XYZ file of C-alpha atoms in Angstrom:
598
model
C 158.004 37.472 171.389
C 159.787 41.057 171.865
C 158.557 43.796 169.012
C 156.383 41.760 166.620
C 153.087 40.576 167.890
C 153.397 37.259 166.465
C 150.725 36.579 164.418
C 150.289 36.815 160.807
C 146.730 36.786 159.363
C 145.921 35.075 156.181
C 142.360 35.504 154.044
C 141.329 33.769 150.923
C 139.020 35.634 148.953
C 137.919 32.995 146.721
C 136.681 30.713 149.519
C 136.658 32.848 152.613
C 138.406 31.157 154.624
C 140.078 33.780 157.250
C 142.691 31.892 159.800
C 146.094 33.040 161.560
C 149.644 31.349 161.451
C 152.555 31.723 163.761
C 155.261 34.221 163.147
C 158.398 32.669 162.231
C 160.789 34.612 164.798
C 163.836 33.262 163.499
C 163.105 33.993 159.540
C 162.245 37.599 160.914
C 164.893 38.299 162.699
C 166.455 37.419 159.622
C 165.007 39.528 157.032
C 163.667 41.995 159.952
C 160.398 42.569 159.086
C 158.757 45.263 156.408
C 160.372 45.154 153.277
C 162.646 42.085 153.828
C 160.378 39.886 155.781
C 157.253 40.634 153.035
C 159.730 39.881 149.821
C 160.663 36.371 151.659
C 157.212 35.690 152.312
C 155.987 36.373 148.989
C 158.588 34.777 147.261
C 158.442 31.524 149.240
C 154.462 31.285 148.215
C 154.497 33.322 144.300
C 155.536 32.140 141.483
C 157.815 35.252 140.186
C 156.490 34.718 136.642
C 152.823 34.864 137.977
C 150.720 36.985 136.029
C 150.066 39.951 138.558
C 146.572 40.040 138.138
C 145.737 36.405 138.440
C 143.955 35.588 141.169
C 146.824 33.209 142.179
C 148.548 35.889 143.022
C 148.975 37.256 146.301
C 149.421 40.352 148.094
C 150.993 41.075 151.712
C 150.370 43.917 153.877
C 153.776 43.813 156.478
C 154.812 46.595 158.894
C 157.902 46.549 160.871
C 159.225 45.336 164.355
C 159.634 48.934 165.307
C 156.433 49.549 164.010
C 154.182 50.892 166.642
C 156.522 51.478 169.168
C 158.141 54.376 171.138
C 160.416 54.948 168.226
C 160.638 58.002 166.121
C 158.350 57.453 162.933
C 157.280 53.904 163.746
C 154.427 54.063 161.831
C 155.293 52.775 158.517
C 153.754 49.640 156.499
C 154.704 48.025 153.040
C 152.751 46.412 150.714
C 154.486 43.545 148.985
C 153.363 41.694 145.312
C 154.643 41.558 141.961
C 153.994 45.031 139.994
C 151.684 45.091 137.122
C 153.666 48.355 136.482
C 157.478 47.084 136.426
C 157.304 42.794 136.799
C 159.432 43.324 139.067
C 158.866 43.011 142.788
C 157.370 45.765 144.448
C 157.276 47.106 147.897
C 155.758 49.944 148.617
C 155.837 52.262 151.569
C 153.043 54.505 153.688
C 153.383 55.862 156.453
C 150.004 57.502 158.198
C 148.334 55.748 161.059
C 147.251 52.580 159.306
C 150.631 50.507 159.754
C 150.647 50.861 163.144
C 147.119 50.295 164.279
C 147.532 46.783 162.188
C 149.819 45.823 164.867
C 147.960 47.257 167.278
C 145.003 44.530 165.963
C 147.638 42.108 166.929
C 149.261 41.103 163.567
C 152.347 41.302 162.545
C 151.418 40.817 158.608
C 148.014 40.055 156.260
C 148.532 37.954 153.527
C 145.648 38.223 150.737
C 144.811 35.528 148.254
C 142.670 34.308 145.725
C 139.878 37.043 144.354
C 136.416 37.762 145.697
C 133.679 36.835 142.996
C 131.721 40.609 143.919
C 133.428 43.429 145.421
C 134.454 43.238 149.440
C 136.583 44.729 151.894
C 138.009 43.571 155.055
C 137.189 45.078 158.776
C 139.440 43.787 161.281
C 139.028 43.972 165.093
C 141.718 42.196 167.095
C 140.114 38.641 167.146
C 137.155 39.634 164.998
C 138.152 39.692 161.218
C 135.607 39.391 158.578
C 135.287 39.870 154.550
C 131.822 42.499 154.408
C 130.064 43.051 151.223
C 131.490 46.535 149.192
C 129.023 47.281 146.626
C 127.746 50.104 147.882
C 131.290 51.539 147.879
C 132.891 50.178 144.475
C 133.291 53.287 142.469
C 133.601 55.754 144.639
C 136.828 58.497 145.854
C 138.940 57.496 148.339
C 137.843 60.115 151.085
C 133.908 58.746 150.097
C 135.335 55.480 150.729
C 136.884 56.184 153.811
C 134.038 58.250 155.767
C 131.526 55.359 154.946
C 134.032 53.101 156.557
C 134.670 54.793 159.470
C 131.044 55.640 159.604
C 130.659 51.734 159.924
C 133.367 51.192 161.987
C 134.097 54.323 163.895
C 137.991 54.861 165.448
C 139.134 52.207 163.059
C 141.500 53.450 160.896
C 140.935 53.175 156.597
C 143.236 51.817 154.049
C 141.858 52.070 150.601
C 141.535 51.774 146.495
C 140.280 54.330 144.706
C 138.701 54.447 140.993
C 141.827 53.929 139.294
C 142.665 50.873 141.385
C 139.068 49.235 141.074
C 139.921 49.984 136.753
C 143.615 48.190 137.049
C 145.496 51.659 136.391
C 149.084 50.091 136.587
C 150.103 53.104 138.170
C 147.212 52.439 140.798
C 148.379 53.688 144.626
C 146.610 52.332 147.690
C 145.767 55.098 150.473
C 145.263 55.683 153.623
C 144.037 58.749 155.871
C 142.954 59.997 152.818
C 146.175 61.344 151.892
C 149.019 58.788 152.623
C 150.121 56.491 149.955
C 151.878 53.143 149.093
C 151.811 54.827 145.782
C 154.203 53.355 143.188
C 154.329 50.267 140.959
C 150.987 49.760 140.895
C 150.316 47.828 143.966
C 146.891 49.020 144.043
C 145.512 47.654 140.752
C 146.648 44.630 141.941
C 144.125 45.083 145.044
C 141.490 46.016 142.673
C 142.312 42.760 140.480
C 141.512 40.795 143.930
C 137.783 42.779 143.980
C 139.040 44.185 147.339
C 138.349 47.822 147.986
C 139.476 48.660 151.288
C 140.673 47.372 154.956
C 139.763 48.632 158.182
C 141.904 47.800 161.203
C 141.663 48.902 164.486
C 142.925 47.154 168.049
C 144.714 48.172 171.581
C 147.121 45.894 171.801
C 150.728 46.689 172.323
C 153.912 45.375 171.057
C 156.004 43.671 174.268
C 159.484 45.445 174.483
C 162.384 43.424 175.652
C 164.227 46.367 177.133
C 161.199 49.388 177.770
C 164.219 51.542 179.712
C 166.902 50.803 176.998
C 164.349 52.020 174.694
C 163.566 54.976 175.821
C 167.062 56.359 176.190
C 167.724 55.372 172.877
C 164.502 57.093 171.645
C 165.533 60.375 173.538
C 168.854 60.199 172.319
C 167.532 59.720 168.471
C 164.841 62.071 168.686
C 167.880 65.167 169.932
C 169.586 63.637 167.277
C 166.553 64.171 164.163
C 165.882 67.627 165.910
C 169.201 68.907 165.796
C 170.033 68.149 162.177
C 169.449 70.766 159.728
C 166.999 68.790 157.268
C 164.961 66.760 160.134
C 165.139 69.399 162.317
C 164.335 72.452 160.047
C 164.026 72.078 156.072
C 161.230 69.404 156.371
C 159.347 70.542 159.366
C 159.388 74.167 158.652
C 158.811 73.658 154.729
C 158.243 69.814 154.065
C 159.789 67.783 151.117
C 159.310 70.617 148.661
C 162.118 72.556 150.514
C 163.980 70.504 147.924
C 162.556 72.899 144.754
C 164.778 75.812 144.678
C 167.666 73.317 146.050
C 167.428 71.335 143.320
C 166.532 73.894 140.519
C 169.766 75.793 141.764
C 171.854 72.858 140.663
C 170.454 72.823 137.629
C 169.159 68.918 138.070
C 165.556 69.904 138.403
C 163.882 68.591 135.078
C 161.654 70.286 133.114
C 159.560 69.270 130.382
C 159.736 66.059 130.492
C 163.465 66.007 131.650
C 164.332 68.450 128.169
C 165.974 70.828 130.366
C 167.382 71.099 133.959
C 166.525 74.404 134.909
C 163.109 76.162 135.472
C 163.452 80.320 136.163
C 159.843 80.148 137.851
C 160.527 77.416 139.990
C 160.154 79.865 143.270
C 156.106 79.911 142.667
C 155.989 76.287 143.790
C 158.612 76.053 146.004
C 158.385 75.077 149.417
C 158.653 78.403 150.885
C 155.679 79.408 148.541
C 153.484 76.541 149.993
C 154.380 77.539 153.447
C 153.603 81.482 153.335
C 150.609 80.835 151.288
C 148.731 77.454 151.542
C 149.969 76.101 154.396
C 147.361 75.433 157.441
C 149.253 73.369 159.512
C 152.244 70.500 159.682
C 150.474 66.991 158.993
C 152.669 64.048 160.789
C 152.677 60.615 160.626
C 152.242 58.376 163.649
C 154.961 59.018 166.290
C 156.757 61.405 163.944
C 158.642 64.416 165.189
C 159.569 65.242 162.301
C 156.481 66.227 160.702
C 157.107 66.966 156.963
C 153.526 66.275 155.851
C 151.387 69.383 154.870
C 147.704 70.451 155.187
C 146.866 72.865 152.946
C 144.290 75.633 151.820
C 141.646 73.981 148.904
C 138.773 74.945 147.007
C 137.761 71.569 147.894
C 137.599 71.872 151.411
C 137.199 74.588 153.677
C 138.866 72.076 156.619
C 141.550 72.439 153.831
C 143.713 69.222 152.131
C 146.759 66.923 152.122
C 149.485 69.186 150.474
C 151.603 68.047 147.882
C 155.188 66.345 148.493
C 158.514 67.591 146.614
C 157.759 65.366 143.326
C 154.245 65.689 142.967
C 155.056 69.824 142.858
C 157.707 69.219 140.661
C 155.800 66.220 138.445
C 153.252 68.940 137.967
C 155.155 71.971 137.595
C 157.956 71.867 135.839
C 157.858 69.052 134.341
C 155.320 70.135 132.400
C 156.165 73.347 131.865
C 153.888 75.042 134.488
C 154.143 76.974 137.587
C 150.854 77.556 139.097
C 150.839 76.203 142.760
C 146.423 75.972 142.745
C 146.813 73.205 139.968
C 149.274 71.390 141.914
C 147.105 71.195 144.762
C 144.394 70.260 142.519
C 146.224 67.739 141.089
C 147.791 66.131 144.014
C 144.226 66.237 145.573
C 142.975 64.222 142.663
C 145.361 61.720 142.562
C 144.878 60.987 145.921
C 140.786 60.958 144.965
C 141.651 58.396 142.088
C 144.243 56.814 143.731
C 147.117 57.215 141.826
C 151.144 57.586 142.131
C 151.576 61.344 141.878
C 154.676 60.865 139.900
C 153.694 58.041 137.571
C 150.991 60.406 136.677
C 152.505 63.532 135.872
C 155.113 61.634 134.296
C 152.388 60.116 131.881
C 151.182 63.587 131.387
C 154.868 65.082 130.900
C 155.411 61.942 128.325
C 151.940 62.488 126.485
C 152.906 66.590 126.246
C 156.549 65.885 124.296
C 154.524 63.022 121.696
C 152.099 66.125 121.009
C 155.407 68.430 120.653
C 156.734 66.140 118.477
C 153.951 65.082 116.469
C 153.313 61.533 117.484
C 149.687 62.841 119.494
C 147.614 64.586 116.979
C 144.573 67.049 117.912
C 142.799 64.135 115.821
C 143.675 61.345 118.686
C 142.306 63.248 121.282
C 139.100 63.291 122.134
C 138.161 66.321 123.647
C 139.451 69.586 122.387
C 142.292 70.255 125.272
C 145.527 69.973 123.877
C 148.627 67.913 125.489
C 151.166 70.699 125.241
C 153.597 71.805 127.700
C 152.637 74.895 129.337
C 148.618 74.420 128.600
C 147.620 74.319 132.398
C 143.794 73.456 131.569
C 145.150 70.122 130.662
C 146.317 69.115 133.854
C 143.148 68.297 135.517
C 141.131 67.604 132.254
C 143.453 64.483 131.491
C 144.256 63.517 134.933
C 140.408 62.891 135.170
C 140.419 61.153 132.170
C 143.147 59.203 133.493
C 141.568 58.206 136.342
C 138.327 57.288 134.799
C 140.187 55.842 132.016
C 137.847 57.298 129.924
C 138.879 57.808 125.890
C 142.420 58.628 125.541
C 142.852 58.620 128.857
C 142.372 54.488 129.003
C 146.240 54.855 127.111
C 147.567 57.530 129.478
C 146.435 55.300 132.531
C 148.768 52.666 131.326
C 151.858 54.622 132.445
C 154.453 56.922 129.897
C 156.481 53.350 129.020
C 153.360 51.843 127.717
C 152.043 55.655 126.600
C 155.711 55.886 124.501
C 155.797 52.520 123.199
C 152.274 52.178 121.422
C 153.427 55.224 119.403
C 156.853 53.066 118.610
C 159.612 55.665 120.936
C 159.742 54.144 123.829
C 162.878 56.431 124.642
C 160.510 59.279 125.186
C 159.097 57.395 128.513
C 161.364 58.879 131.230
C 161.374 55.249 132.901
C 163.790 52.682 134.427
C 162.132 49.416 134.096
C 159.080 50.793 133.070
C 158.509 52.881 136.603
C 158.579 56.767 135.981
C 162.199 58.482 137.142
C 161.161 60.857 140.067
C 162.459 64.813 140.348
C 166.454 64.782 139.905
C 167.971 64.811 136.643
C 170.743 62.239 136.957
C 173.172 63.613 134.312
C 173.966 66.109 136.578
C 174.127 63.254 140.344
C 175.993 60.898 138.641
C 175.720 58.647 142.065
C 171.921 59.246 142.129
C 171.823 58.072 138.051
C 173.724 54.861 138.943
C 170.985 54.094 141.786
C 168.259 54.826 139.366
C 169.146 52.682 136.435
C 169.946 49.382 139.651
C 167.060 49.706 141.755
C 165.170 46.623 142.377
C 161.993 48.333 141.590
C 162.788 50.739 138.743
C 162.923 54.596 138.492
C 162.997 55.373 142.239
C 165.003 57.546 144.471
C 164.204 55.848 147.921
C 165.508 52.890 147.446
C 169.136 54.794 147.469
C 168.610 58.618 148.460
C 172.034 60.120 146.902
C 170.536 63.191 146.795
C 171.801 63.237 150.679
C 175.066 63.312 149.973
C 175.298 64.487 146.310
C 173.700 67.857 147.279
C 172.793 67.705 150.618
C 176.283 66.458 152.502
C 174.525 64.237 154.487
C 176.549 62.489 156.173
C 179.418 64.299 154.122
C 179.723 66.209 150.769
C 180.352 64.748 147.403
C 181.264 65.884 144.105
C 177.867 65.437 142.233
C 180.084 64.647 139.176
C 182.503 62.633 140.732
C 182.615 58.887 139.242
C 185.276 57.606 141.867
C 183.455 55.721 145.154
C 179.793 56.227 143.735
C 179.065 52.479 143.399
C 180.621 52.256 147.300
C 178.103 54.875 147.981
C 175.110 53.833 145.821
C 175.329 49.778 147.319
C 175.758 51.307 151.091
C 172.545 53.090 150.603
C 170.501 50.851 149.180
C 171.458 48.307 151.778
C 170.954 50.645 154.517
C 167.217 51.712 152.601
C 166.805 48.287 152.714
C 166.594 47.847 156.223
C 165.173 50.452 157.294
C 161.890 49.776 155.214
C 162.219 46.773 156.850
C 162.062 48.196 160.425
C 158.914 50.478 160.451
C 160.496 53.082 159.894
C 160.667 56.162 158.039
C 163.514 56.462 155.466
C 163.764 60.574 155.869
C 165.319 59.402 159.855
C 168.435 58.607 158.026
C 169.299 62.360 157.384
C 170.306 62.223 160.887
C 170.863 58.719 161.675
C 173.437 55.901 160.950
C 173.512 51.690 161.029
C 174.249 52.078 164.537
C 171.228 54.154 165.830
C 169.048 51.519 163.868
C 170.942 48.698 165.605
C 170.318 50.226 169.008
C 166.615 50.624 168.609
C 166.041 47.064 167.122
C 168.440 45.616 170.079
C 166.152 47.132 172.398
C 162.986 46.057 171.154
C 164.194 42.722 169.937
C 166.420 41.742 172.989
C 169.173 41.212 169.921
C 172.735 42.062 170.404
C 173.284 43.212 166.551
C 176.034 45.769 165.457
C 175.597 47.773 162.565
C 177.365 45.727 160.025
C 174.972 43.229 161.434
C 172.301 45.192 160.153
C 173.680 46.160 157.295
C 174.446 42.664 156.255
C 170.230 41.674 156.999
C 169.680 45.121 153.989
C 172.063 42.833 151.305
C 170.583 39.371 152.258
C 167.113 41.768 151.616
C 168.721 43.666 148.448
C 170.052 40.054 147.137
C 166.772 38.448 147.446
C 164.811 41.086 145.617
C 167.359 41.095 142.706
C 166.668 37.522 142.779
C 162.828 37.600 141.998
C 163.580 40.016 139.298
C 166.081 37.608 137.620
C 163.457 34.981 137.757
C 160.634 37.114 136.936
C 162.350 37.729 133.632
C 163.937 41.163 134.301
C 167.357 41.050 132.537
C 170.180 42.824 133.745
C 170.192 44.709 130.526
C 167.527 46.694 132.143
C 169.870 47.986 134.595
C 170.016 51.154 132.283
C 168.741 54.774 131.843
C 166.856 56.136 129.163
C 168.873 56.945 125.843
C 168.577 60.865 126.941
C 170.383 60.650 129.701
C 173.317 59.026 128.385
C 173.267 60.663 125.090
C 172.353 64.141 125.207
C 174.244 66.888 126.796
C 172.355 68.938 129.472
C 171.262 71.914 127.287
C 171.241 74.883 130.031
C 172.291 75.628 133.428
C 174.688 74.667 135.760
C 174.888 70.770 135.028
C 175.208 72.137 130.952
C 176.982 69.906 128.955
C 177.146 66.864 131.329
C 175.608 63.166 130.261
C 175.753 60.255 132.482
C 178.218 58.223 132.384
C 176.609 54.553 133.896
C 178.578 53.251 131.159
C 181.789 53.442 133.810
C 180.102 53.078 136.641
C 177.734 50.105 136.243
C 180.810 47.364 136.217
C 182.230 48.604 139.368
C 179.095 48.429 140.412
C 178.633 45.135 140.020
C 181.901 44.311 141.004
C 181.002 45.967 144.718
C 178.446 43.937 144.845
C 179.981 40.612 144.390
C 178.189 39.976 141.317
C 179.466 38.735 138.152
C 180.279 41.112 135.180
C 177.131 40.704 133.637
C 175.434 41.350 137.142
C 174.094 37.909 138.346
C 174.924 37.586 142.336
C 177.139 35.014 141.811
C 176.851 31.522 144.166
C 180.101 32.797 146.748
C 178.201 36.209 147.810
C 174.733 34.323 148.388
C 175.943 31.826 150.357
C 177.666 34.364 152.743
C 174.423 36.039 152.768
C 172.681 33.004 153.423
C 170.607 32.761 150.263
C-alpha cells in the first residue's frame, strides 16, 4: 500500500482493549487522508448530536499520505471530534514532529474511545502500544509533561494536554514539542474529558513510495518553487507569520480593541521585523520544512530561550487589546502554550472581557482580584490568562470562550465570533472575500480554512480588489476546497503561497501510484467540504449561522484606510451558495452530492 502505512490503531479507554484494523485504501484515496479521511471516519462511528464530552464520543488522531515523506512540510497531523467550542466538527492542524513519527510507528490513524476511569496516557512503539498510569503527571505544564515523558521514553516524540485541557477549557489546544499546537475549537478539552493526558509515539518505519524517482523530481521542483516565491521564500523565513503586522495594519484591517478600530499607530513594536532584530534566536521548522516560519525566541523563562509567537497570537495580544509591548506577548504566548490553550481564543476572551468592563457590563465588584479588564492595562494580560488557565474565580467564565463570556452578560454581539469560535487578525469589513469565508467556514471564525488574505492583499496567485464583491464567492469556494485537501495530504497550508492543484496532484500521484489531475483533487476538497457541512447540518448548526457579528455588518470602519466600509455578506452569501450548488437557503442540495458521491 503506496504512502499510508496501512494500519489504523484503535484504543478503548473504558475497557482497554488496544487492537489495529485495516486501512480502507479505497475510502482513502477517496477522502485522501488528514482532514477528509478523519471527518469520514468520525462521522461513520459519532453520532453528530453526541454530547462532546460523553465518553461515547470519540476522538481521531489522522496525518496525511504525504505525511512523512520526502515532501516539503510533510509533517502535519489533524485531530478530528466534535468541538465543545463550536458543535460543529472540528479538525485541527499541528505541524511539529509528532504527525510524522505516528506514521513512522506504522499507523496511518488512532482512533480514541470511551474514557479512562483515572488519568492515563498512551506510549506507542511500533508493535508495542500500551495505556500507562498518568497520575503523577495530571496537573502539570505542558513542557513538565513532556520532559517526564521523554524521560520515560527517551527519542519518542510528546503530544500533550495541559491544565486547561485536564479542566475542559473549551478553548483547550493539544501540543506538541512544547510549542506546536492543534489549537482551536477545543479539541483538547475533549482529550481531557477522555482522562487522557498525553501520547508518546515513536517508530522507524517508512512509508513505501510507488514512484521514489518521480518523487524526488517533483520534490526538487516544489521546493525551487516555495524558495523562489516572495512569502515562502523570504517574508516567512526571514520574519515568520508576524511579517503580516505592519502589512495588515497598513491596510487598515488590523483590529484593535476588540475589532473597535482597524488601525493601530504602534503596531511596528510587535511587528515581525521587531521580533527578528530583537528576540529572535533562531528559525524553528517543522519536520521536512524549508520553509521554516517558526521562531525561537529570547525569554525570561528560559535562558535556552522559547517558542515565539505566530502573527495572531502578536496581534490577539497587542492590539487587540490595546497594547504594544512585545515581552508580554512572549509571555503570553509562552503561557498559553504552558496551559494549553488557543492563542487566539484566548486573547479574544480577554479582548471581549476588556470592552464589557468599557462598557459597564464587568464591574470592579465582579472581579476578584484588584486588576482591572481595561484595554491598555498590560498587568492584566498575564494576571487573567492565569486565571484562565486555572479557571480560578472569574477566570472559570473567561475560560469558557468570549461567545459564552458575552452571552452570560446578555450581548452576545460583543463576542467577536462566527459560530461561537473567535475571528482571527483581519478585519473583514475591509477583505470583503476574507469576511465571506469567515461567516461559511465549516468550523467557525477561521482564516485557514480559506486564506483570502493571499490574494486580497497579498496577490497570491494574482491581485484582487479587497473591496471588490464580483467573483469573491468563485474565490472563497476554490480556496476552501483547495484548504481542504491539502489538510488532508500532510501538508502544510502556507505551501500554497507558491503552489497550485497541480503541484499537489503530482506529489500524491507519486506517492500514491494515482494518475489524478488537479480538478481531480480539487473535486476529493468538495466531497471533503460537503461532508463537513453535512455534520454541521445534523449536529444542529443552522445555516443562519453562516453570518458575522452585527459589527461588522453594521458599523462603518471608524479610521484608516478601510474608513467607512461595512461588509456586505448580505450580497455575497446567495451567490455563494449558488456556487456551491446549494439551495438558497444553503442546504447542498441531493444533485451536487450525488456528483460528489455523498
Amino acid at each position: 500500500m503506496f504512502g499510508y502505512m496501512g494500519k489504523i490503531l484503535r484504543i478503548n479507554l473504558t475497557t482497554g482493549v488496544i487492537g489495529t484494523e485495516d486501512l480502507d485504501f479505497e475510502l482513502a484515496k477517496k477522502y485522501i487522508g488528514g482532514r477528509g479521511l478523519g471527518t469520514k471516519m468520525y462521522m461513520d462511528e459519532v453520532d453528530p448530536q453526541i454530547d462532546p464530552f460523553a465518553a461515547e464520543n470519540k476522538i481521531i488522531f489522522i496525518n496525511g499520505p504525504l505525511t512523512g515523506t520526502a515532501t516539503p512540510t510533510g509533517g502535519r497531523y489533524m485531530v478530528v471530534t466534535k468541538s465543545p467550542l463550536t458543535g460543529c466538527i472540528a479538525s485541527s492542524n499541528s505541524g511539529g514532529e509528532w504527525g510524522a513519527y505516528l506514521k513512522y510507528a506504522g499507523y496511518d490513524a488512532i482512533i480514541i474511545e470511551g474514557k479512562a476511569s483515572l488519568p492515563v496516557y498512551i506510549n506507542i512503539e511500533e508493535e508495542k502500544v500500551e495505556i500507562l498510569p498518568a497520575l503523577d503527571i495530571w496537573g502539570k505544564y505542558t513542557s513538565e509533561t513532556s520532559a517526564a515523558l521523554k524521560e520515560k521514553h527517551p527519542d519518542s516524540k510528546v503530544l500533550t494536554i495541559g491544565p486547561s485541557g485536564e479542566k475542559l477549557s473549551q478553548m483547550a489546544a493539544i501540543m506538541n514539542e512544547n510549542d506546536r499546537a492543534a489549537g482551536r475549537s477545543g479539541v483538547g478539552a475533549v482529550m481531557g474529558s477522555k482522562n487522557l493526558k498525553a501520547i508518546t509515539v515513536k517508530g522507524a518505519q517508512k512509508p513505501v513510495i510507488a514512484n521514489p524517482d518521480g518523487l524526488k523530481a517533483v520534490t526538487k521542483e516544489c521546493r525551487g518553487m516555495l524558495k523562489e516565491n516572495g512569502v515562502t521564500g523570504g517574508g516567512l523565513p526571514t520574519y515568520g507569520t508576524a511579517v503580516l503586522v505592519n502589512i495588515i495594519n497598513e491596510h487598515g484591517v488590523y483590529p484593535t480593541n476588540n475589532f473597535q478600530g482597524g488601525h493601530d499607530p504602534g503596531a511596528e513594536a510587535v511587528s515581525g521585523e521587531t521580533l527578528t532584530e530583537e528576540y529572535l534566536i533562531k528559525r524553528n521548522p517543522c519536520h521536512h520544512c524549508p520553509i521554516g516560519c517558526g521562531r525561537w525566541v529570547k525569554s525570561e523563562h528560559s535562558p535556552e530561550g522559547v517558542g515565539g509567537p505566530e502573527y495572531e497570537t502578536l496581534w490577539v495580544f497587542a492590539g487587540d487589546l490595546g497594547i504594544n509591548d512585545m515581552n508580554i506577548v512572549i509571555d503570553a504566548n509562552y503561557w498559553c502554550n504552558e496551559f494549553g490553550l488557543d492563542t487566539i481564543s484566548a486573547g479574544a476572551t480577554l479582548a471581549a472581557a476588556m470592552e464589557l468592563y468599557q462598557r459597564g457590563y464587568i464591574t470592579d465588584e465582579m472581579l476578584d482580584d484588584d486588576v482591572i479588564l481595561k484595554f491598555g492595562n498590560a498587568e492584566s494580560v498575564i494576571h487573567w490568562l492565569k486565571k484562565m488557565g486555572k479557571r480560578e474565580g472569574f477566570g472559570d467564565l473567561l475560560a469558557r470562550g468570549s461567545y459564552r463570556l458575552a452571552d452570560f452578560f446578555g450581548v452576545p454581539e460583543y463576542s467577536m465570533s462566527v459560530k461561537k469560535q473567535d475571528l482571527p487578525a483581519y478585519d473583514p469589513r475591509g477583505i470583503q472575500g476574507m469576511g465571506l469565508q469567515y461567516a461559511t467556514s465549516n468550523r467557525g471564525g477561521c482564516h485557514v480554512r480559506g486564506y483570502l488574505i493571499s490574494p486580497e492583499i497579498l496577490g497570491l496567485p494574482e491581485k484582487l480588489d479587497r473591496f471588490e464583491l464580483a467573483g469573491k464567492p468563485v474565490w472563497a469556494k476554490i480556496f476552501q476546497d483547495l484548504t481542504a485537501l491539502i489538510d488532508s495530504t500532510g501538508l502544510c497550508l502556507f505551501t500554497s503561497f507558491a503552489l497550485g492543484a497541480q503541484q499537489y496532484a503530482d506529489m500524491l500521484n507519486e506517492v500514491l501510484g494515482t494518475e489524478w489531475t488537479a480538478d481531480d483533487i480539487l473535486l476529493a476538497g468538495e466531497r471533503i467540504w460537503n461532508l463537513e457541512k453535512l455534520f454541521n447540518l445534523e449536529a444542529g448548526i443552522s445555516p443562519e449561522e453562516d453570518t458575522l457579528p452585527p459589527r461588522f455588518l453594521e458599523e462603518e470602519m471608524p479610521e484608516g484606510p478601510t474608513k467607512g466600509w461595512v461588509h456586505k455578506l448580505d450580497e455575497l452569501l446567495p451567490l455563494y451558495y449558488q456556487e456551491r450548488g446549494w439551495d438558497e437557503d444553503g442546504i447542498p442540495t441531493d444533485e451536487r452530492l450525488e456528483k460528489l458521491g455523498l
